[in-house]
Amino acid sequence: GENVEQHPSTLSVQEGDSAVIKCTYSDSASNYFPWYKQELGKRPQLIIDIRSNVGEKKDQRIAVTLNKTAKHFSLHITETQPEDSAVYFCAAIGDYKLSFGAGTTVTVRA
Amino acid sequence: KAGVTQTPRYLIKTRGQQVTLSCSPISGHRSVSWYQQTPGQGLQFLFEYFSETQRNKGNFPGRFSGRQFSNSRSEMNVSTLELGDSALYLCASSTNRGQETQYFGPGTRLLVL
């Protein structure tokens, strides 16, 4: 099955700085990579996703890049704001099921 | 459209009991997946149902089971509860399976005493 590794496990950034979270996956057949944001006590919410036929995707302050050769993908958040503080999960589809990374707790310091 | 709903939201059980959790997907979604979320293990895939058939299963013991009805609503059952089953159980629905975006419900928080 798919194995997704996510780094770092915690990330503290100053408001206005950028945050980068990296994930690697094992199944070369994986072709769909969503990112979820989970605020304390709430459900995971999809924030952005990318498919294997695309190398980069951007949505306002959030961008995701995918390197299929190296089997890694990254989430970039620019101009971080306090409301970006949450746990972020990367995931990959392998064998028709989502496998999640362990999560990154992002804290944005005011 | 209404989002994914789960009932109950909170549940307290004792060891040895069994529990049934319910998930209603977004209208039109035929795939329902279940996940267990714990602080130490993150989000672990339990199983996925599509058109009333279990299509995929994670690495959980047989005490964890599920089913899906013709209206796509799904239930999961845990028998002979153990302390380690305490977790947030999330379901997610999608229109199909595989590459489709999954939308999560609010979860059922289960505490086993």
PDB file of C-alpha atoms in Angstrom:
ATOM      1  CA  GLY A   1       0.000   0.000   0.000  1.00  0.00           C
ATOM      2  CA  GLU A   2       0.876   3.660  -0.146  1.00  0.00           C
ATOM      3  CA  ASN A   3       3.193   5.140   2.472  1.00  0.00           C
ATOM      4  CA  VAL A   4       3.218   8.913   2.913  1.00  0.00           C
ATOM      5  CA  GLU A   5       5.846  10.683   4.986  1.00  0.00           C
ATOM      6  CA  GLN A   6       5.372  14.296   6.022  1.00  0.00           C
ATOM      7  CA  HIS A   7       7.874  16.814   7.383  1.00  0.00           C
ATOM      8  CA  PRO A   8       8.187  18.729   9.582  1.00  0.00           C
ATOM      9  CA  SER A   9       5.838  17.582  12.315  1.00  0.00           C
ATOM     10  CA  THR A  10       5.690  21.085  13.778  1.00  0.00           C
ATOM     11  CA  LEU A  11       6.364  24.449  12.202  1.00  0.00           C
ATOM     12  CA  SER A  12       6.370  27.856  13.845  1.00  0.00           C
ATOM     13  CA  VAL A  13       6.532  30.923  11.613  1.00  0.00           C
ATOM     14  CA  GLN A  14       6.303  34.658  12.098  1.00  0.00           C
ATOM     15  CA  GLU A  15       3.206  36.257  10.678  1.00  0.00           C
ATOM     16  CA  GLY A  16       3.884  37.326   7.131  1.00  0.00           C
ATOM     17  CA  ASP A  17       6.585  34.723   6.536  1.00  0.00           C
ATOM     18  CA  SER A  18       6.205  31.636   4.339  1.00  0.00           C
ATOM     19  CA  ALA A  19       5.594  28.075   5.462  1.00  0.00           C
ATOM     20  CA  VAL A  20       6.606  24.972   3.542  1.00  0.00           C
ATOM     21  CA  ILE A  21       5.535  21.413   4.252  1.00  0.00           C
ATOM     22  CA  LYS A  22       6.992  18.477   2.354  1.00  0.00           C
ATOM     23  CA  CYS A  23       5.664  14.993   1.714  1.00  0.00           C
ATOM     24  CA  THR A  24       7.020  11.928   0.011  1.00  0.00           C
ATOM     25  CA  TYR A  25       5.085   8.920  -1.218  1.00  0.00           C
ATOM     26  CA  SER A  26       6.034   5.407  -2.193  1.00  0.00           C
ATOM     27  CA  ASP A  27       3.533   4.212  -4.801  1.00  0.00           C
ATOM     28  CA  SER A  28       4.592   5.429  -8.226  1.00  0.00           C
ATOM     29  CA  ALA A  29       1.034   4.772  -9.450  1.00  0.00           C
ATOM     30  CA  SER A  30      -0.393   7.459  -7.135  1.00  0.00           C
ATOM     31  CA  ASN A  31      -1.865  10.263  -9.175  1.00  0.00           C
ATOM     32  CA  TYR A  32      -3.920  12.438  -6.854  1.00  0.00           C
ATOM     33  CA  PHE A  33      -2.491  14.473  -3.974  1.00  0.00           C
ATOM     34  CA  PRO A  34      -4.823  16.525  -1.776  1.00  0.00           C
ATOM     35  CA  TRP A  35      -3.921  18.724   1.168  1.00  0.00           C
ATOM     36  CA  TYR A  36      -6.238  19.099   4.138  1.00  0.00           C
ATOM     37  CA  LYS A  37      -6.304  21.683   6.908  1.00  0.00           C
ATOM     38  CA  GLN A  38      -7.733  20.722  10.268  1.00  0.00           C
ATOM     39  CA  GLU A  39      -8.381  23.364  12.879  1.00  0.00           C
ATOM     40  CA  LEU A  40      -8.724  22.341  16.487  1.00  0.00           C
ATOM     41  CA  GLY A  41     -11.939  20.436  17.066  1.00  0.00           C
ATOM     42  CA  LYS A  42     -13.009  20.633  13.439  1.00  0.00           C
ATOM     43  CA  ARG A  43     -13.111  18.317  10.471  1.00  0.00           C
ATOM     44  CA  PRO A  44     -10.317  18.187   7.878  1.00  0.00           C
ATOM     45  CA  GLN A  45     -11.046  20.618   5.057  1.00  0.00           C
ATOM     46  CA  LEU A  46      -9.590  20.291   1.582  1.00  0.00           C
ATOM     47  CA  ILE A  47      -7.520  23.372   0.791  1.00  0.00           C
ATOM     48  CA  ILE A  48      -5.846  22.407  -2.451  1.00  0.00           C
ATOM     49  CA  ASP A  49      -5.120  19.330  -4.524  1.00  0.00           C
ATOM     50  CA  ILE A  50      -2.978  18.407  -7.479  1.00  0.00           C
ATOM     51  CA  ARG A  51      -3.093  15.635 -10.040  1.00  0.00           C
ATOM     52  CA  SER A  52      -0.114  13.918 -11.550  1.00  0.00           C
ATOM     53  CA  ASN A  53      -0.431  15.618 -14.925  1.00  0.00           C
ATOM     54  CA  VAL A  54       0.258  18.987 -13.285  1.00  0.00           C
ATOM     55  CA  GLY A  55       3.525  20.152 -11.735  1.00  0.00           C
ATOM     56  CA  GLU A  56       2.249  23.136  -9.798  1.00  0.00           C
ATOM     57  CA  LYS A  57      -1.040  24.633  -8.733  1.00  0.00           C
ATOM     58  CA  LYS A  58      -1.735  27.894  -6.959  1.00  0.00           C
ATOM     59  CA  ASP A  59      -4.732  29.318  -5.157  1.00  0.00           C
ATOM     60  CA  GLN A  60      -4.142  32.778  -3.703  1.00  0.00           C
ATOM     61  CA  ARG A  61      -1.591  32.357  -0.895  1.00  0.00           C
ATOM     62  CA  ILE A  62      -1.435  28.581  -1.194  1.00  0.00           C
ATOM     63  CA  ALA A  63       0.510  26.600  -3.750  1.00  0.00           C
ATOM     64  CA  VAL A  64       1.362  22.955  -4.201  1.00  0.00           C
ATOM     65  CA  THR A  65       4.197  21.511  -6.256  1.00  0.00           C
ATOM     66  CA  LEU A  66       4.608  17.926  -7.393  1.00  0.00           C
ATOM     67  CA  ASN A  67       7.733  16.108  -8.507  1.00  0.00           C
ATOM     68  CA  LYS A  68       6.630  12.708  -9.789  1.00  0.00           C
ATOM     69  CA  THR A  69      10.133  11.569 -10.580  1.00  0.00           C
ATOM     70  CA  ALA A  70      11.290  12.123  -7.022  1.00  0.00           C
ATOM     71  CA  LYS A  71       7.882  11.163  -5.611  1.00  0.00           C
ATOM     72  CA  HIS A  72       7.476  14.199  -3.451  1.00  0.00           C
ATOM     73  CA  PHE A  73       5.071  17.096  -3.220  1.00  0.00           C
ATOM     74  CA  SER A  74       5.033  20.240  -1.140  1.00  0.00           C
ATOM     75  CA  LEU A  75       2.617  22.810   0.235  1.00  0.00           C
ATOM     76  CA  HIS A  76       3.657  26.446   0.261  1.00  0.00           C
ATOM     77  CA  ILE A  77       1.796  29.095   2.229  1.00  0.00           C
ATOM     78  CA  THR A  78       2.917  32.668   1.651  1.00  0.00           C
ATOM     79  CA  GLU A  79       2.229  35.742   3.775  1.00  0.00           C
ATOM     80  CA  THR A  80       1.053  33.603   6.658  1.00  0.00           C
ATOM     81  CA  GLN A  81      -1.712  34.890   8.897  1.00  0.00           C
ATOM     82  CA  PRO A  82      -2.870  33.809  12.379  1.00  0.00           C
ATOM     83  CA  GLU A  83      -5.831  31.966  10.855  1.00  0.00           C
ATOM     84  CA  ASP A  84      -3.384  29.699   9.022  1.00  0.00           C
ATOM     85  CA  SER A  85      -2.554  28.097  12.385  1.00  0.00           C
ATOM     86  CA  ALA A  86      -3.814  24.505  12.144  1.00  0.00           C
ATOM     87  CA  VAL A  87      -2.722  20.955  11.440  1.00  0.00           C
ATOM     88  CA  TYR A  88      -2.055  20.267   7.774  1.00  0.00           C
ATOM     89  CA  PHE A  89      -2.223  16.797   6.259  1.00  0.00           C
ATOM     90  CA  CYS A  90      -0.936  15.699   2.917  1.00  0.00           C
ATOM     91  CA  ALA A  91      -2.376  12.604   1.277  1.00  0.00           C
ATOM     92  CA  ALA A  92      -1.912  10.420  -1.753  1.00  0.00           C
ATOM     93  CA  ILE A  93      -4.262   8.093  -3.535  1.00  0.00           C
ATOM     94  CA  GLY A  94      -2.900   4.595  -3.875  1.00  0.00           C
ATOM     95  CA  ASP A  95      -4.913   1.487  -4.606  1.00  0.00           C
ATOM     96  CA  TYR A  96      -8.128   3.564  -4.485  1.00  0.00           C
ATOM     97  CA  LYS A  97      -7.637   4.730  -0.905  1.00  0.00           C
ATOM     98  CA  LEU A  98      -6.261   7.882   0.626  1.00  0.00           C
ATOM     99  CA  SER A  99      -3.149   7.491   2.717  1.00  0.00           C
ATOM    100  CA  PHE A 100      -2.365  10.447   4.935  1.00  0.00           C
ATOM    101  CA  GLY A 101       0.851  11.889   6.218  1.00  0.00           C
ATOM    102  CA  ALA A 102       1.189  12.217   9.983  1.00  0.00           C
ATOM    103  CA  GLY A 103       0.363  15.926   9.892  1.00  0.00           C
ATOM    104  CA  THR A 104       2.188  19.190  10.476  1.00  0.00           C
ATOM    105  CA  THR A 105       1.127  21.520  13.260  1.00  0.00           C
ATOM    106  CA  VAL A 106       1.617  25.050  11.983  1.00  0.00           C
ATOM    107  CA  THR A 107       1.694  27.928  14.435  1.00  0.00           C
ATOM    108  CA  VAL A 108       1.749  31.473  13.119  1.00  0.00           C
ATOM    109  CA  ARG A 109       3.189  33.903  15.659  1.00  0.00           C
ATOM    110  CA  ALA A 110       1.728  37.385  15.667  1.00  0.00           C
TER     111      ALA A 110
ATOM    112  CA  LYS B   1     -25.782  21.014  -0.915  1.00  0.00           C
ATOM    113  CA  ALA B   2     -25.728  19.857   2.655  1.00  0.00           C
ATOM    114  CA  GLY B   3     -22.396  18.547   3.812  1.00  0.00           C
ATOM    115  CA  VAL B   4     -21.474  15.176   5.204  1.00  0.00           C
ATOM    116  CA  THR B   5     -23.196  14.482   8.505  1.00  0.00           C
ATOM    117  CA  GLN B   6     -22.324  12.013  11.212  1.00  0.00           C
ATOM    118  CA  THR B   7     -24.252  10.804  14.231  1.00  0.00           C
ATOM    119  CA  PRO B   8     -23.813  10.705  17.077  1.00  0.00           C
ATOM    120  CA  ARG B   9     -21.192  13.381  17.588  1.00  0.00           C
ATOM    121  CA  TYR B  10     -20.054  12.073  20.958  1.00  0.00           C
ATOM    122  CA  LEU B  11     -20.257   8.666  22.521  1.00  0.00           C
ATOM    123  CA  ILE B  12     -19.070   7.100  25.746  1.00  0.00           C
ATOM    124  CA  LYS B  13     -18.927   3.335  26.009  1.00  0.00           C
ATOM    125  CA  THR B  14     -17.296   0.784  28.258  1.00  0.00           C
ATOM    126  CA  ARG B  15     -14.941  -1.986  27.313  1.00  0.00           C
ATOM    127  CA  GLY B  16     -16.626  -4.991  25.769  1.00  0.00           C
ATOM    128  CA  GLN B  17     -19.598  -3.074  24.442  1.00  0.00           C
ATOM    129  CA  GLN B  18     -20.292  -2.491  20.800  1.00  0.00           C
ATOM    130  CA  VAL B  19     -21.059   0.718  18.962  1.00  0.00           C
ATOM    131  CA  THR B  20     -22.616   1.773  15.677  1.00  0.00           C
ATOM    132  CA  LEU B  21     -21.771   5.053  14.003  1.00  0.00           C
ATOM    133  CA  SER B  22     -23.665   6.580  11.121  1.00  0.00           C
ATOM    134  CA  CYS B  23     -22.605   8.707   8.160  1.00  0.00           C
ATOM    135  CA  SER B  24     -24.778  10.458   5.592  1.00  0.00           C
ATOM    136  CA  PRO B  25     -22.817  11.542   2.530  1.00  0.00           C
ATOM    137  CA  ILE B  26     -23.334  14.587   0.372  1.00  0.00           C
ATOM    138  CA  SER B  27     -26.307  14.076  -1.927  1.00  0.00           C
ATOM    139  CA  GLY B  28     -25.168  12.343  -5.097  1.00  0.00           C
ATOM    140  CA  HIS B  29     -21.985  10.950  -3.571  1.00  0.00           C
ATOM    141  CA  ARG B  30     -21.781   7.188  -3.792  1.00  0.00           C
ATOM    142  CA  SER B  31     -18.461   6.556  -2.120  1.00  0.00           C
ATOM    143  CA  VAL B  32     -18.049   6.654   1.653  1.00  0.00           C
ATOM    144  CA  SER B  33     -14.741   6.120   3.403  1.00  0.00           C
ATOM    145  CA  TRP B  34     -14.122   5.779   7.126  1.00  0.00           C
ATOM    146  CA  TYR B  35     -11.039   6.897   9.043  1.00  0.00           C
ATOM    147  CA  GLN B  36      -9.856   6.643  12.608  1.00  0.00           C
ATOM    148  CA  GLN B  37      -8.006   9.662  13.957  1.00  0.00           C
ATOM    149  CA  THR B  38      -5.901   9.454  17.095  1.00  0.00           C
ATOM    150  CA  PRO B  39      -3.148  11.774  18.360  1.00  0.00           C
ATOM    151  CA  GLY B  40      -0.516   9.094  18.055  1.00  0.00           C
ATOM    152  CA  GLN B  41      -1.505   7.428  14.786  1.00  0.00           C
ATOM    153  CA  GLY B  42      -2.928  10.265  12.751  1.00  0.00           C
ATOM    154  CA  LEU B  43      -5.588   9.460  10.157  1.00  0.00           C
ATOM    155  CA  GLN B  44      -5.869   5.756   9.496  1.00  0.00           C
ATOM    156  CA  PHE B  45      -8.023   4.354   6.706  1.00  0.00           C
ATOM    157  CA  LEU B  46     -10.643   1.853   7.856  1.00  0.00           C
ATOM    158  CA  PHE B  47     -12.662   0.983   4.753  1.00  0.00           C
ATOM    159  CA  GLU B  48     -14.426   2.360   1.748  1.00  0.00           C
ATOM    160  CA  TYR B  49     -17.870   1.582   0.402  1.00  0.00           C
ATOM    161  CA  PHE B  50     -19.166   2.248  -3.061  1.00  0.00           C
ATOM    162  CA  SER B  51     -22.642   1.297  -4.209  1.00  0.00           C
ATOM    163  CA  GLU B  52     -23.186  -0.856  -1.121  1.00  0.00           C
ATOM    164  CA  THR B  53     -19.995  -2.849  -1.673  1.00  0.00           C
ATOM    165  CA  GLN B  54     -16.859  -2.684   0.410  1.00  0.00           C
ATOM    166  CA  ARG B  55     -14.177  -1.865  -2.120  1.00  0.00           C
ATOM    167  CA  ASN B  56     -11.197  -1.411   0.128  1.00  0.00           C
ATOM    168  CA  LYS B  57     -10.150  -2.177   3.659  1.00  0.00           C
ATOM    169  CA  GLY B  58      -7.393  -0.908   5.902  1.00  0.00           C
ATOM    170  CA  ASN B  59      -5.374  -2.823   8.463  1.00  0.00           C
ATOM    171  CA  PHE B  60      -7.869  -3.026  11.277  1.00  0.00           C
ATOM    172  CA  PRO B  61      -9.111  -6.127  13.112  1.00  0.00           C
ATOM    173  CA  GLY B  62     -12.370  -7.808  12.194  1.00  0.00           C
ATOM    174  CA  ARG B  63     -14.061  -6.093  15.156  1.00  0.00           C
ATOM    175  CA  PHE B  64     -14.386  -3.113  12.827  1.00  0.00           C
ATOM    176  CA  SER B  65     -17.039  -3.571  10.179  1.00  0.00           C
ATOM    177  CA  GLY B  66     -19.289  -1.457   8.071  1.00  0.00           C
ATOM    178  CA  ARG B  67     -22.025  -1.384   5.538  1.00  0.00           C
ATOM    179  CA  GLN B  68     -23.620   0.947   3.056  1.00  0.00           C
ATOM    180  CA  PHE B  69     -27.276   1.263   2.221  1.00  0.00           C
ATOM    181  CA  SER B  70     -28.936   1.865  -1.120  1.00  0.00           C
ATOM    182  CA  ASN B  71     -29.225   5.598  -0.341  1.00  0.00           C
ATOM    183  CA  SER B  72     -25.417   5.686   0.169  1.00  0.00           C
ATOM    184  CA  ARG B  73     -25.693   6.227   3.914  1.00  0.00           C
ATOM    185  CA  SER B  74     -23.110   4.179   5.729  1.00  0.00           C
ATOM    186  CA  GLU B  75     -22.673   2.721   9.168  1.00  0.00           C
ATOM    187  CA  MET B  76     -19.633   1.369  10.903  1.00  0.00           C
ATOM    188  CA  ASN B  77     -19.716  -1.001  13.809  1.00  0.00           C
ATOM    189  CA  VAL B  78     -17.085  -1.770  16.390  1.00  0.00           C
ATOM    190  CA  SER B  79     -17.668  -4.823  18.528  1.00  0.00           C
ATOM    191  CA  THR B  80     -16.016  -5.768  21.809  1.00  0.00           C
ATOM    192  CA  LEU B  81     -14.677  -2.277  22.382  1.00  0.00           C
ATOM    193  CA  GLU B  82     -11.176  -1.811  23.735  1.00  0.00           C
ATOM    194  CA  LEU B  83      -9.659   1.228  25.441  1.00  0.00           C
ATOM    195  CA  GLY B  84      -7.498   1.779  22.370  1.00  0.00           C
ATOM    196  CA  ASP B  85     -10.575   2.287  20.210  1.00  0.00           C
ATOM    197  CA  SER B  86     -11.044   5.718  21.761  1.00  0.00           C
ATOM    198  CA  ALA B  87     -10.658   8.070  18.819  1.00  0.00           C
ATOM    199  CA  LEU B  88     -12.342  10.465  16.447  1.00  0.00           C
ATOM    200  CA  TYR B  89     -14.047   8.511  13.685  1.00  0.00           C
ATOM    201  CA  LEU B  90     -14.387  10.449  10.478  1.00  0.00           C
ATOM    202  CA  CYS B  91     -16.245   9.560   7.362  1.00  0.00           C
ATOM    203  CA  ALA B  92     -15.705  11.177   3.993  1.00  0.00           C
ATOM    204  CA  SER B  93     -17.742  11.052   0.833  1.00  0.00           C
ATOM    205  CA  SER B  94     -16.907  11.498  -2.808  1.00  0.00           C
ATOM    206  CA  THR B  95     -18.718  11.153  -6.090  1.00  0.00           C
ATOM    207  CA  ASN B  96     -16.693   8.184  -7.153  1.00  0.00           C
ATOM    208  CA  ARG B  97     -13.512   6.621  -5.955  1.00  0.00           C
ATOM    209  CA  GLY B  98      -9.858   6.853  -6.612  1.00  0.00           C
ATOM    210  CA  GLN B  99      -9.073  10.325  -7.828  1.00  0.00           C
ATOM    211  CA  GLU B 100     -12.085  12.119  -6.541  1.00  0.00           C
ATOM    212  CA  THR B 101     -12.022  14.752  -3.836  1.00  0.00           C
ATOM    213  CA  GLN B 102     -13.213  13.527  -0.470  1.00  0.00           C
ATOM    214  CA  TYR B 103     -15.274  15.683   1.847  1.00  0.00           C
ATOM    215  CA  PHE B 104     -15.190  14.958   5.540  1.00  0.00           C
ATOM    216  CA  GLY B 105     -17.949  14.873   8.101  1.00  0.00           C
ATOM    217  CA  PRO B 106     -17.536  16.417  11.576  1.00  0.00           C
ATOM    218  CA  GLY B 107     -16.679  13.066  13.102  1.00  0.00           C
ATOM    219  CA  THR B 108     -17.877  11.003  16.027  1.00  0.00           C
ATOM    220  CA  ARG B 109     -15.717  11.204  19.113  1.00  0.00           C
ATOM    221  CA  LEU B 110     -15.753   7.852  20.867  1.00  0.00           C
ATOM    222  CA  LEU B 111     -14.474   7.419  24.393  1.00  0.00           C
ATOM    223  CA  VAL B 112     -14.105   3.893  25.723  1.00  0.00           C
ATOM    224  CA  LEU B 113     -13.849   3.588  29.503  1.00  0.00           C
TER     225      LEU B 113
END
